[in-house]
Amino acid sequence: MHYLILLSLLLSFFLVTEPAEIHIRINQIGYLPQDNKQAVIFSKETVRENFLLVHVETGKTVLDIKPVKLKKDAWGGFLYWEVDFSPISEAGQYVLKGKKSGVSSTPFLISNNAYAGYQEQLLEFMRQQRCGYNPVLDMVCHQKDGRSFFGPMPDSTFVDLSGGWHDAGDQLKYLITSSYATAHMLMAYEMYPDRFEDEVNALGQPGANGIPDILDEAKWGLDWIHKMHPAPDQLFHQVADDRDHRGFKIPNKDNADYGWGENSYRVGYFATGRPQGLSKYQSEATGVANLAGRSAAAMALAARIWERDMIDPVFAAKCKKAALSLYQLGRDKEGFQQGNSYGAPYRYNEETWADDMEWGAAELYKLTKENKYLEQAKSYALQSNTADSWMVRDSAAHYQLYPFINMGHYSLHEVVDEDFKKTLEGYYKGGIDYTMNRAQKNPFHIGVPFIWCSNNLLTSLATQVILYEKMSGDNQFEPFLVAQRDWLFGKNPWGSSMFTGIPERGEFPVEVHTAPYVLLGMEVPGGLVDGPVYTSIYNNLLGLTLLKPDKFAAFQNEHVVYHDDVGDYSTNEPTMDGTAGAILMMVHFSRE
């Protein structure tokens, strides 16, 4: 018996076993010198080694770090540690390496210029989404948009609704998302006017035209909003519907048929403020103030910018006139207009509107100096408080609480008294506090619920922290802000950026749910994909099939999933409004 025990011990001693895999997750772009700089290490077994921060150019080890065990939810059955290298601020390219295992991260930067110029790549994706003339594809599409329904004119009347942006991997166009994208870009420009380049003309073709490209892109949206608002009491809210979803197609060869043949007229839905639908699925609607309010905000912002910076009083006057009539339309029809679906139950379920009217009123006050707009903005602000945000909820319907940040609070803050400033700051802080509590539960310190378009929530949360810091001067949430940013660029279970093509030599979405990739093999950088969803949501979506083996299979878990696969429209479809909504966050970090 003793002989057998001894033999067993000897065999176990000499038996070579495979070491447990160790995974390092960092922000693949890198860190600003003053950032909290942290990586997450995870493995199925206990990690018993330190990690070295190595300067790539010199090969010098600049820090020897003992990982700190994270007592969080063990996503996927992994054990998690944090490696903190915040003390290092010297500019350069670095890697993290296991001291014994030799496992290494991808190279990343520490530099004031780490994020310089990335906002321009987001604009490149926006140009790829253009409808009408598309400069990336160099083609003209959808010139017959659209035939009106539900409006004061006879059904099927032609109204010129050409232009705008395709919403996502599909070719629908929504005022719901386009109004926010346009206004967001204009606010980003007003906050950071010197951080945008001029490399393309108004059509998006190469060649400077004396106008920052962010304004060229915003004007593409403004011109379409003008078309969607053809008279003071008229507003269209959507072009096309889910009859669009007939497989992948190049925009100028659209095989969708809305009753007038393929690649022909598409339906244009008039905003009535009442439930709509041309088939069995009906939207819910109570008014048009959500669309009218934020479209008015976009127009008021544009009126100021084109008068002051572009020295174009004619276009500025046109935008001011539209801002006034759009806002009044919202006053006359308070409530929300939702998106319309036709053959499937999925639509934009927006149910908020006071936030949009607050934003519109605040921008109109700045434009006109008329006190009635200031008082109305304050009234709408009190209606649109913290409880009216997804941030203090653990779930919400698709786009139910849209936009995912109330930009009106920031706009209004500049022009109210100190007491009201504190109220507005409190609304932002309440949402941030709630998301921070949620973030305590997971190893990546992420504060959003993983509903559909979680990345949109994440960039909105980051933007809210940025705006709160500017409003209040309170920087206590800076580490939390950095954690949200880092998730988007690779410090997540899959080690993937959530923006196509960013960073250039990193891991990022490639097999995205878009026609240019599927049919042309085109990879357009800068598109923010929908992002991870709860596993429970993924398992219950219709028509979703992975087309290739899951390269991230080892990292999927019981909480959330993400797939870089054309077949996963829920996590890997880049969206126009999600990309536009990330521009302010991106330019904030691009400190040159």
Coordinates of C-alpha atoms in Angstrom, one line a residue:
M1 CA 0.0 0.0 0.0
H2 CA 2.8 2.4 0.9
Y3 CA 4.5 1.6 -2.3
L4 CA 1.4 2.5 -4.3
I5 CA 1.0 5.8 -2.5
L6 CA 4.7 6.7 -3.1
L7 CA 4.3 5.8 -6.8
S8 CA 1.2 8.0 -7.1
L9 CA 3.0 10.9 -5.5
L10 CA 6.0 10.5 -7.8
L11 CA 3.8 10.4 -10.9
S12 CA 1.9 13.5 -9.8
F13 CA 5.2 15.3 -9.2
F14 CA 6.6 14.5 -12.6
L15 CA 3.4 14.8 -14.6
V16 CA 3.4 18.0 -16.7
T17 CA 0.1 19.9 -16.5
E18 CA -1.0 22.7 -18.6
P19 CA -1.0 26.0 -16.8
A20 CA -4.3 27.8 -16.5
E21 CA -4.8 30.5 -19.2
I22 CA -4.5 34.0 -17.9
H23 CA -6.3 36.8 -19.8
I24 CA -5.3 40.5 -19.7
R25 CA -7.9 43.2 -20.6
I26 CA -6.7 46.8 -21.1
N27 CA -7.9 49.8 -23.0
Q28 CA -6.2 49.1 -26.3
I29 CA -5.9 52.8 -27.2
G30 CA -4.4 53.8 -23.9
Y31 CA -4.6 56.3 -21.2
L32 CA -4.0 60.0 -20.6
P33 CA -1.2 60.7 -18.1
Q34 CA -3.6 61.8 -15.3
D35 CA -6.0 58.9 -15.8
N36 CA -6.6 56.1 -13.4
K37 CA -4.9 53.3 -15.3
Q38 CA -6.1 49.8 -14.6
A39 CA -6.3 46.5 -16.3
V40 CA -8.3 43.4 -15.4
I41 CA -6.7 40.0 -15.2
F42 CA -8.9 36.8 -15.1
S43 CA -8.4 33.1 -15.1
K44 CA -10.2 29.9 -14.2
E45 CA -7.5 29.4 -11.5
T46 CA -5.7 31.5 -8.9
V47 CA -3.1 33.8 -10.5
R48 CA 0.1 33.6 -8.4
E49 CA 2.4 36.1 -10.1
N50 CA 3.1 39.8 -10.4
F51 CA 2.7 41.8 -13.6
L52 CA 5.3 44.0 -15.2
L53 CA 4.6 47.3 -16.9
V54 CA 7.2 47.4 -19.7
H55 CA 8.1 50.4 -21.8
V56 CA 8.1 49.0 -25.4
E57 CA 10.8 51.2 -26.9
T58 CA 13.4 50.7 -24.2
G59 CA 12.3 47.3 -22.9
K60 CA 12.6 48.7 -19.4
T61 CA 10.3 47.4 -16.7
V62 CA 8.9 50.6 -15.0
L63 CA 6.6 48.9 -12.5
D64 CA 6.3 45.6 -10.8
I65 CA 2.6 45.2 -9.7
K66 CA 0.9 42.7 -7.4
P67 CA -2.6 42.0 -8.7
V68 CA -5.5 42.8 -6.3
K69 CA -8.3 40.2 -6.1
L70 CA -11.7 41.5 -7.1
K71 CA -14.6 40.2 -5.0
K72 CA -17.2 40.7 -7.6
D73 CA -19.7 38.5 -9.6
A74 CA -17.6 35.8 -11.2
W75 CA -18.8 36.2 -14.8
G76 CA -18.3 33.0 -16.7
G77 CA -16.8 31.2 -13.7
F78 CA -13.6 33.3 -13.9
L79 CA -11.6 34.7 -11.0
Y80 CA -10.7 38.4 -11.4
W81 CA -7.9 40.6 -10.3
E82 CA -7.1 44.3 -10.9
V83 CA -3.7 45.6 -11.9
D84 CA -3.2 49.3 -11.2
F85 CA -0.4 51.3 -12.9
S86 CA -1.8 54.8 -12.2
P87 CA 1.5 56.2 -10.9
I88 CA 3.1 56.0 -14.3
S89 CA 2.5 59.1 -16.4
E90 CA 5.6 59.2 -18.7
A91 CA 4.5 59.2 -22.3
G92 CA 5.2 56.1 -24.3
Q93 CA 4.0 52.8 -25.5
Y94 CA 3.7 50.0 -23.0
V95 CA 2.7 46.4 -22.4
L96 CA 1.6 44.5 -19.3
K97 CA 3.4 41.1 -18.9
G98 CA 3.0 38.3 -16.5
K99 CA 6.3 38.0 -14.5
K100 CA 6.3 34.2 -14.6
S101 CA 3.9 33.2 -17.4
G102 CA 5.1 35.8 -19.9
V103 CA 1.5 36.4 -21.0
S104 CA 1.3 39.9 -22.5
S105 CA -1.2 42.5 -23.3
T106 CA -1.3 44.3 -26.7
P107 CA 0.7 47.5 -26.7
F108 CA -1.1 50.7 -25.6
L109 CA -0.2 54.3 -25.1
I110 CA 0.2 56.6 -22.2
S111 CA 0.0 60.0 -23.8
N112 CA -1.8 63.3 -23.8
N113 CA -2.4 62.6 -27.5
A114 CA -3.7 59.0 -27.1
Y115 CA -7.2 60.0 -28.3
A116 CA -6.2 62.7 -30.8
G117 CA -8.2 62.6 -34.0
Y118 CA -10.5 59.6 -33.3
Q119 CA -13.6 61.8 -33.4
E120 CA -12.8 62.2 -37.1
Q121 CA -13.2 58.5 -37.6
L122 CA -16.6 58.6 -36.1
L123 CA -17.5 61.2 -38.7
E124 CA -16.2 58.9 -41.4
F125 CA -18.7 56.4 -40.4
M126 CA -21.5 59.0 -40.4
R127 CA -20.7 59.8 -44.0
Q128 CA -21.0 56.1 -44.8
Q129 CA -24.6 56.3 -43.5
R130 CA -25.6 59.2 -45.7
C131 CA -28.7 58.7 -47.8
G132 CA -29.2 60.6 -51.0
Y133 CA -25.6 61.1 -52.1
N134 CA -23.3 58.7 -50.3
P135 CA -19.6 59.8 -50.6
V136 CA -18.1 56.5 -49.3
L137 CA -20.0 54.4 -51.8
D138 CA -20.0 57.2 -54.4
M139 CA -23.6 56.6 -55.3
V140 CA -27.0 58.2 -55.2
C141 CA -29.9 56.4 -53.6
H142 CA -33.5 56.8 -52.5
Q143 CA -34.3 59.8 -54.5
K144 CA -38.0 58.9 -54.5
D145 CA -38.4 59.3 -50.7
G146 CA -41.3 59.5 -50.0
R147 CA -45.0 58.9 -50.3
S148 CA -46.9 60.4 -47.3
F149 CA -49.3 58.6 -45.0
F150 CA -51.4 59.8 -42.1
G151 CA -50.8 63.5 -43.1
P152 CA -53.1 66.3 -44.0
M153 CA -52.4 65.7 -47.7
P154 CA -54.0 62.6 -49.5
D155 CA -52.2 59.3 -48.7
S156 CA -49.5 58.5 -51.2
T157 CA -48.8 62.2 -52.0
F158 CA -45.1 62.7 -52.9
V159 CA -43.2 64.8 -50.5
D160 CA -39.4 65.3 -51.0
L161 CA -37.9 63.5 -47.9
S162 CA -34.6 62.5 -49.6
G163 CA -31.3 62.9 -47.8
G164 CA -30.5 62.3 -44.1
W165 CA -28.8 59.2 -42.8
H166 CA -29.6 55.4 -42.9
D167 CA -30.3 54.5 -39.4
A168 CA -28.1 51.4 -38.9
G169 CA -27.3 48.3 -41.0
D170 CA -30.8 48.8 -42.5
Q171 CA -31.8 51.8 -44.7
L172 CA -34.7 53.3 -42.7
K173 CA -34.6 56.9 -41.7
Y174 CA -35.9 58.2 -38.4
L175 CA -36.4 61.7 -37.1
I176 CA -36.2 60.1 -33.6
T177 CA -32.5 59.3 -34.0
S178 CA -31.5 61.9 -36.6
S179 CA -32.7 64.8 -34.6
Y180 CA -30.6 63.7 -31.6
A181 CA -27.5 62.9 -33.8
T182 CA -27.7 66.4 -35.3
A183 CA -28.1 68.3 -32.1
H184 CA -25.4 66.2 -30.3
M185 CA -22.9 67.0 -33.0
L186 CA -23.7 70.7 -32.8
M187 CA -23.3 70.7 -29.0
A188 CA -20.0 68.9 -29.3
Y189 CA -18.8 71.5 -31.7
E190 CA -19.9 74.4 -29.4
M191 CA -18.1 72.8 -26.5
Y192 CA -14.9 71.9 -28.4
P193 CA -14.8 74.1 -31.5
D194 CA -11.0 73.8 -32.0
R195 CA -10.8 70.1 -32.0
F196 CA -12.3 69.2 -35.3
E197 CA -10.6 69.0 -38.7
D198 CA -11.5 70.2 -42.1
E199 CA -10.7 67.4 -44.6
V200 CA -13.9 67.0 -46.7
N201 CA -16.3 69.2 -48.4
A202 CA -20.1 69.5 -47.8
L203 CA -20.7 66.3 -49.9
G204 CA -18.2 64.4 -47.8
Q205 CA -15.7 64.2 -50.6
P206 CA -11.9 64.7 -49.9
G207 CA -10.9 68.3 -49.9
A208 CA -11.2 71.1 -47.3
N209 CA -14.0 73.7 -47.7
G210 CA -13.3 76.0 -44.8
I211 CA -15.9 74.4 -42.6
P212 CA -15.1 71.9 -39.8
D213 CA -16.2 68.4 -40.9
I214 CA -18.4 68.1 -37.8
L215 CA -20.5 71.0 -39.1
D216 CA -20.6 69.6 -42.6
E217 CA -22.1 66.4 -41.1
A218 CA -24.5 68.2 -38.8
K219 CA -25.7 70.3 -41.8
W220 CA -26.5 67.1 -43.7
G221 CA -28.9 66.3 -40.8
L222 CA -30.2 69.9 -40.6
D223 CA -31.1 69.9 -44.3
W224 CA -33.1 66.7 -43.9
I225 CA -34.9 68.0 -40.8
H226 CA -35.9 71.0 -42.8
K227 CA -37.5 68.6 -45.4
M228 CA -39.2 66.7 -42.6
H229 CA -40.8 70.0 -41.4
P230 CA -42.2 71.3 -44.7
A231 CA -44.7 73.7 -43.1
P232 CA -45.0 75.3 -39.6
D233 CA -47.7 72.9 -38.5
Q234 CA -46.3 69.8 -40.4
L235 CA -43.7 67.2 -39.3
F236 CA -42.8 63.8 -40.8
H237 CA -41.1 61.4 -38.5
Q238 CA -40.0 58.3 -40.5
V239 CA -39.1 57.2 -44.0
A240 CA -39.6 53.5 -44.8
D241 CA -40.3 50.7 -42.3
D242 CA -39.3 47.1 -41.7
R243 CA -40.3 46.1 -45.2
D244 CA -36.8 47.2 -45.7
H245 CA -35.5 44.1 -44.1
R246 CA -35.1 41.9 -47.2
G247 CA -31.5 40.9 -46.7
F248 CA -28.4 42.9 -47.3
K249 CA -28.5 45.3 -50.3
I250 CA -26.5 48.2 -51.7
P251 CA -28.6 51.4 -51.2
N252 CA -29.0 52.3 -54.9
K253 CA -30.3 48.8 -55.5
D254 CA -32.9 48.6 -52.8
N255 CA -35.1 45.6 -53.3
A256 CA -37.8 46.7 -50.8
D257 CA -41.3 47.2 -52.2
Y258 CA -43.7 49.6 -50.5
G259 CA -46.4 49.2 -53.1
W260 CA -44.7 51.0 -56.0
G261 CA -42.2 48.4 -57.0
E262 CA -38.6 47.6 -55.9
N263 CA -36.1 50.5 -55.5
S264 CA -38.9 53.0 -55.9
Y265 CA -41.0 55.2 -53.6
R266 CA -40.9 54.6 -49.9
V267 CA -43.5 55.5 -47.3
G268 CA -43.1 58.7 -45.4
Y269 CA -44.9 58.7 -42.0
F270 CA -46.5 62.0 -40.9
A271 CA -46.2 62.8 -37.2
T272 CA -49.8 63.0 -35.9
G273 CA -49.2 62.3 -32.3
R274 CA -51.5 59.3 -32.4
P275 CA -50.9 55.6 -32.8
Q276 CA -49.9 54.6 -36.3
G277 CA -49.2 51.5 -38.4
L278 CA -50.0 50.3 -42.0
S279 CA -50.3 46.7 -40.9
K280 CA -51.1 44.8 -37.7
Y281 CA -48.5 46.5 -35.5
Q282 CA -49.5 49.9 -34.2
S283 CA -47.2 52.3 -32.4
E284 CA -48.1 54.1 -29.3
A285 CA -48.2 57.9 -29.5
T286 CA -49.6 60.8 -27.4
G287 CA -48.0 63.8 -29.1
V288 CA -45.0 65.0 -31.1
A289 CA -43.0 67.0 -28.5
N290 CA -40.1 64.6 -28.3
L291 CA -39.3 65.1 -32.0
A292 CA -40.3 68.7 -32.2
G293 CA -38.4 69.7 -29.0
R294 CA -35.0 68.2 -29.9
S295 CA -35.4 69.2 -33.6
A296 CA -36.0 72.7 -32.3
A297 CA -32.8 72.4 -30.2
A298 CA -30.8 71.4 -33.2
M299 CA -32.1 74.3 -35.3
A300 CA -31.5 76.8 -32.5
L301 CA -28.0 75.6 -32.0
A302 CA -27.5 75.8 -35.8
A303 CA -28.9 79.3 -36.0
R304 CA -26.3 80.5 -33.4
I305 CA -23.4 78.7 -35.0
W306 CA -24.1 79.7 -38.6
E307 CA -24.6 83.3 -37.6
R308 CA -21.6 83.5 -35.4
D309 CA -19.0 81.1 -36.8
M310 CA -20.0 80.4 -40.4
I311 CA -21.1 84.0 -41.2
D312 CA -24.1 82.7 -43.1
P313 CA -27.1 84.9 -41.9
V314 CA -29.4 83.4 -44.5
F315 CA -29.0 79.8 -43.3
A316 CA -29.0 81.0 -39.7
A317 CA -32.3 82.8 -40.3
K318 CA -33.8 79.7 -41.9
C319 CA -32.8 77.6 -38.9
K320 CA -34.2 80.1 -36.4
K321 CA -37.5 80.2 -38.2
A322 CA -37.7 76.4 -38.1
A323 CA -36.6 76.3 -34.4
L324 CA -39.5 78.6 -33.5
S325 CA -42.1 76.7 -35.4
L326 CA -40.9 73.3 -34.3
Y327 CA -40.9 74.3 -30.7
Q328 CA -44.5 75.7 -31.0
L329 CA -45.5 72.4 -32.6
G330 CA -44.2 70.6 -29.5
R331 CA -46.1 73.0 -27.3
D332 CA -49.3 72.4 -29.2
K333 CA -48.9 68.6 -29.2
E334 CA -47.1 67.7 -26.0
G335 CA -46.4 64.0 -25.7
F336 CA -44.4 61.5 -27.7
Q337 CA -44.4 60.0 -31.2
Q338 CA -42.9 56.5 -31.6
G339 CA -41.4 54.7 -34.5
N340 CA -43.6 52.6 -36.8
S341 CA -43.2 48.9 -37.6
Y342 CA -44.9 46.9 -40.3
G343 CA -44.2 43.1 -40.2
A344 CA -42.4 42.7 -36.9
P345 CA -42.9 44.0 -33.3
Y346 CA -39.6 45.8 -33.0
R347 CA -39.8 49.6 -33.1
Y348 CA -38.4 52.7 -31.3
N349 CA -40.5 52.9 -28.2
E350 CA -39.7 56.4 -27.0
E351 CA -42.0 57.5 -24.2
T352 CA -40.4 60.7 -22.9
W353 CA -40.7 64.2 -24.2
A354 CA -40.3 66.9 -21.5
D355 CA -36.5 66.5 -21.7
D356 CA -36.6 67.4 -25.4
M357 CA -38.8 70.4 -24.8
E358 CA -36.5 71.6 -22.1
W359 CA -33.5 71.4 -24.5
G360 CA -35.4 73.2 -27.2
A361 CA -36.6 75.9 -24.9
A362 CA -33.1 76.4 -23.4
E363 CA -31.5 76.8 -26.8
L364 CA -34.3 79.1 -27.9
Y365 CA -33.8 81.3 -24.9
K366 CA -30.1 81.6 -25.7
L367 CA -31.0 82.4 -29.3
T368 CA -33.8 85.0 -28.7
K369 CA -33.3 86.1 -25.0
E370 CA -37.1 85.9 -24.6
N371 CA -37.9 85.1 -21.0
K372 CA -40.8 82.9 -21.8
Y373 CA -38.5 80.2 -23.2
L374 CA -36.4 80.3 -20.0
E375 CA -39.4 79.9 -17.8
Q376 CA -40.8 77.1 -20.0
A377 CA -37.4 75.4 -20.0
K378 CA -37.3 75.4 -16.2
S379 CA -40.8 74.0 -16.0
Y380 CA -39.9 71.1 -18.4
A381 CA -36.7 70.5 -16.5
L382 CA -38.7 69.9 -13.3
Q383 CA -40.8 67.4 -15.2
S384 CA -37.8 65.6 -16.6
N385 CA -36.0 64.7 -13.4
T386 CA -33.7 61.8 -12.4
A387 CA -36.7 59.4 -12.3
D388 CA -37.2 60.0 -16.0
S389 CA -33.9 58.3 -16.9
W390 CA -32.9 54.7 -17.7
M391 CA -30.0 55.3 -15.3
V392 CA -32.2 54.6 -12.3
R393 CA -33.9 51.5 -13.8
D394 CA -32.6 48.0 -14.3
S395 CA -34.5 47.5 -17.5
A396 CA -36.4 49.4 -20.2
A397 CA -38.0 48.8 -23.5
H398 CA -36.1 49.5 -26.7
Y399 CA -35.4 53.3 -26.8
Q400 CA -38.1 53.8 -24.3
L401 CA -36.2 56.5 -22.4
Y402 CA -34.5 58.3 -25.3
P403 CA -32.3 60.2 -25.8
F404 CA -30.2 58.3 -23.3
I405 CA -29.0 61.5 -21.8
N406 CA -30.9 64.8 -21.1
M407 CA -28.7 67.3 -22.8
G408 CA -31.2 70.0 -21.9
H409 CA -30.0 70.1 -18.3
Y410 CA -26.5 71.1 -19.4
S411 CA -27.9 73.7 -21.9
L412 CA -30.2 75.2 -19.3
H413 CA -27.6 75.2 -16.5
E414 CA -25.7 78.1 -18.1
V415 CA -28.6 80.5 -17.9
V416 CA -30.3 79.8 -14.5
D417 CA -29.7 81.0 -11.0
E418 CA -27.5 79.2 -8.5
D419 CA -30.3 77.3 -6.8
F420 CA -31.6 76.0 -10.1
K421 CA -28.1 75.1 -11.1
K422 CA -27.9 72.9 -8.1
T423 CA -31.2 71.2 -9.0
L424 CA -29.9 70.4 -12.5
E425 CA -26.6 69.1 -11.1
G426 CA -28.5 66.9 -8.7
Y427 CA -30.5 65.3 -11.5
Y428 CA -27.3 64.3 -13.3
K429 CA -25.6 63.2 -10.0
G430 CA -28.6 61.1 -9.1
G431 CA -28.3 59.1 -12.3
I432 CA -24.5 58.7 -11.9
D433 CA -24.8 57.6 -8.3
Y434 CA -27.3 54.8 -9.2
T435 CA -25.1 53.5 -12.1
M436 CA -22.1 53.5 -9.8
N437 CA -24.0 51.3 -7.3
R438 CA -24.7 48.9 -10.2
A439 CA -21.1 49.0 -11.2
Q440 CA -19.9 47.7 -7.9
K441 CA -21.3 44.3 -8.7
N442 CA -19.2 43.5 -11.7
P443 CA -15.4 43.2 -12.2
F444 CA -15.2 45.8 -14.9
H445 CA -17.0 48.5 -12.9
I446 CA -19.6 49.0 -15.7
G447 CA -22.7 50.9 -14.7
V448 CA -25.3 50.2 -17.5
P449 CA -27.9 47.5 -17.8
F450 CA -27.2 45.3 -20.8
I451 CA -30.4 45.9 -22.7
W452 CA -30.3 46.3 -26.5
C453 CA -27.9 49.1 -27.5
S454 CA -26.0 49.0 -24.2
N455 CA -23.1 50.8 -25.8
N456 CA -25.3 53.8 -26.5
L457 CA -26.2 53.8 -22.8
L458 CA -22.5 53.6 -22.0
T459 CA -21.4 56.5 -24.1
S460 CA -24.4 58.5 -22.8
L461 CA -23.3 57.8 -19.2
A462 CA -19.8 58.9 -20.0
T463 CA -21.2 62.0 -21.6
Q464 CA -23.3 62.7 -18.5
V465 CA -20.3 62.5 -16.2
I466 CA -18.4 64.9 -18.5
L467 CA -21.2 67.4 -18.5
Y468 CA -21.7 67.0 -14.8
E469 CA -18.1 67.8 -14.2
K470 CA -18.3 70.9 -16.3
M471 CA -21.4 72.1 -14.6
S472 CA -20.4 71.5 -11.0
G473 CA -16.6 71.4 -10.9
D474 CA -17.0 68.1 -9.0
N475 CA -14.4 65.6 -10.4
Q476 CA -15.1 62.7 -8.0
F477 CA -16.5 60.5 -10.7
E478 CA -13.4 60.8 -13.0
P479 CA -12.2 57.2 -12.2
F480 CA -15.8 55.9 -13.0
L481 CA -15.8 57.8 -16.3
V482 CA -12.5 56.3 -17.3
A483 CA -13.8 52.8 -16.5
Q484 CA -16.7 53.3 -18.8
R485 CA -14.4 54.6 -21.6
D486 CA -12.0 51.7 -21.1
W487 CA -14.7 49.1 -21.5
L488 CA -15.5 50.5 -24.9
F489 CA -11.9 50.0 -26.1
G490 CA -11.2 46.5 -24.9
K491 CA -11.3 46.3 -21.1
N492 CA -14.2 43.9 -21.3
P493 CA -14.6 40.1 -21.3
W494 CA -14.0 39.8 -25.0
G495 CA -11.0 42.1 -25.2
S496 CA -12.6 43.9 -28.1
S497 CA -13.1 47.6 -28.9
M498 CA -16.8 48.4 -29.6
F499 CA -15.9 50.8 -32.5
T500 CA -15.1 49.4 -36.0
G501 CA -11.5 50.0 -37.0
I502 CA -10.5 51.5 -33.6
P503 CA -7.6 51.2 -32.7
E504 CA -6.1 50.4 -36.1
R505 CA -4.0 47.4 -35.0
G506 CA -6.3 46.2 -32.2
E507 CA -9.2 43.8 -31.7
F508 CA -12.4 45.5 -33.0
P509 CA -15.6 44.6 -34.7
V510 CA -15.1 43.4 -38.3
E511 CA -18.0 41.1 -39.2
V512 CA -20.5 43.7 -38.6
H513 CA -24.2 43.6 -39.6
T514 CA -24.0 46.0 -42.5
A515 CA -24.4 45.7 -46.3
P516 CA -21.1 47.4 -47.2
Y517 CA -19.2 44.8 -45.3
V518 CA -21.3 41.8 -46.3
L519 CA -21.6 42.6 -50.0
L520 CA -18.5 44.7 -50.7
G521 CA -16.0 43.6 -47.9
M522 CA -15.8 47.3 -46.9
E523 CA -14.6 48.1 -43.4
V524 CA -15.5 51.7 -42.5
P525 CA -13.9 52.8 -39.2
G526 CA -15.7 54.6 -36.4
G527 CA -19.0 52.9 -36.2
L528 CA -20.2 52.1 -32.6
V529 CA -21.8 48.7 -32.5
D530 CA -24.9 48.0 -30.4
G531 CA -22.9 46.2 -27.8
P532 CA -23.4 43.3 -25.3
V533 CA -26.8 42.3 -24.2
Y534 CA -28.1 40.2 -21.4
T535 CA -27.9 36.5 -22.3
S536 CA -31.6 36.2 -21.6
I537 CA -32.4 38.9 -24.2
Y538 CA -30.1 37.3 -26.8
N539 CA -31.8 33.9 -26.3
N540 CA -35.2 35.3 -27.0
L541 CA -34.6 37.5 -30.1
L542 CA -36.2 36.4 -33.4
G543 CA -34.2 35.6 -36.6
L544 CA -30.8 35.7 -35.0
T545 CA -28.3 33.0 -36.1
L546 CA -24.5 33.1 -35.9
L547 CA -22.9 32.5 -39.3
K548 CA -19.5 31.5 -38.0
P549 CA -18.0 29.7 -35.0
D550 CA -18.0 32.1 -32.0
K551 CA -14.4 33.3 -31.6
F552 CA -15.4 34.7 -28.1
A553 CA -17.1 31.5 -27.0
A554 CA -14.7 31.0 -24.0
F555 CA -15.7 34.5 -22.7
Q556 CA -19.5 34.4 -23.0
N557 CA -21.2 34.1 -19.7
E558 CA -24.4 33.8 -17.9
H559 CA -24.8 37.6 -17.7
V560 CA -23.9 39.1 -21.0
V561 CA -22.9 38.1 -24.5
Y562 CA -21.3 39.8 -27.5
H563 CA -20.5 38.4 -30.9
D564 CA -18.4 39.7 -33.7
D565 CA -20.7 38.0 -36.3
V566 CA -22.8 39.4 -39.1
G567 CA -25.7 37.2 -38.0
D568 CA -26.0 39.0 -34.6
Y569 CA -28.0 42.1 -35.2
S570 CA -28.5 42.6 -31.5
T571 CA -24.8 43.1 -30.5
N572 CA -22.8 43.7 -33.7
E573 CA -24.8 46.2 -35.8
P574 CA -23.3 49.7 -35.9
T575 CA -25.8 52.5 -35.5
M576 CA -25.8 56.1 -36.8
D577 CA -27.2 57.7 -33.6
G578 CA -25.0 55.6 -31.3
T579 CA -21.9 56.7 -33.3
A580 CA -23.0 60.4 -33.3
G581 CA -23.8 60.1 -29.6
A582 CA -20.2 59.1 -28.8
I583 CA -18.6 62.1 -30.5
L584 CA -18.7 64.4 -27.5
M585 CA -17.1 61.7 -25.3
M586 CA -14.5 61.0 -27.9
V587 CA -13.5 64.6 -28.4
H588 CA -13.4 65.3 -24.7
F589 CA -10.5 62.8 -24.4
S590 CA -8.7 64.1 -27.5
R591 CA -6.7 66.6 -25.6
E592 CA -3.9 67.7 -27.9

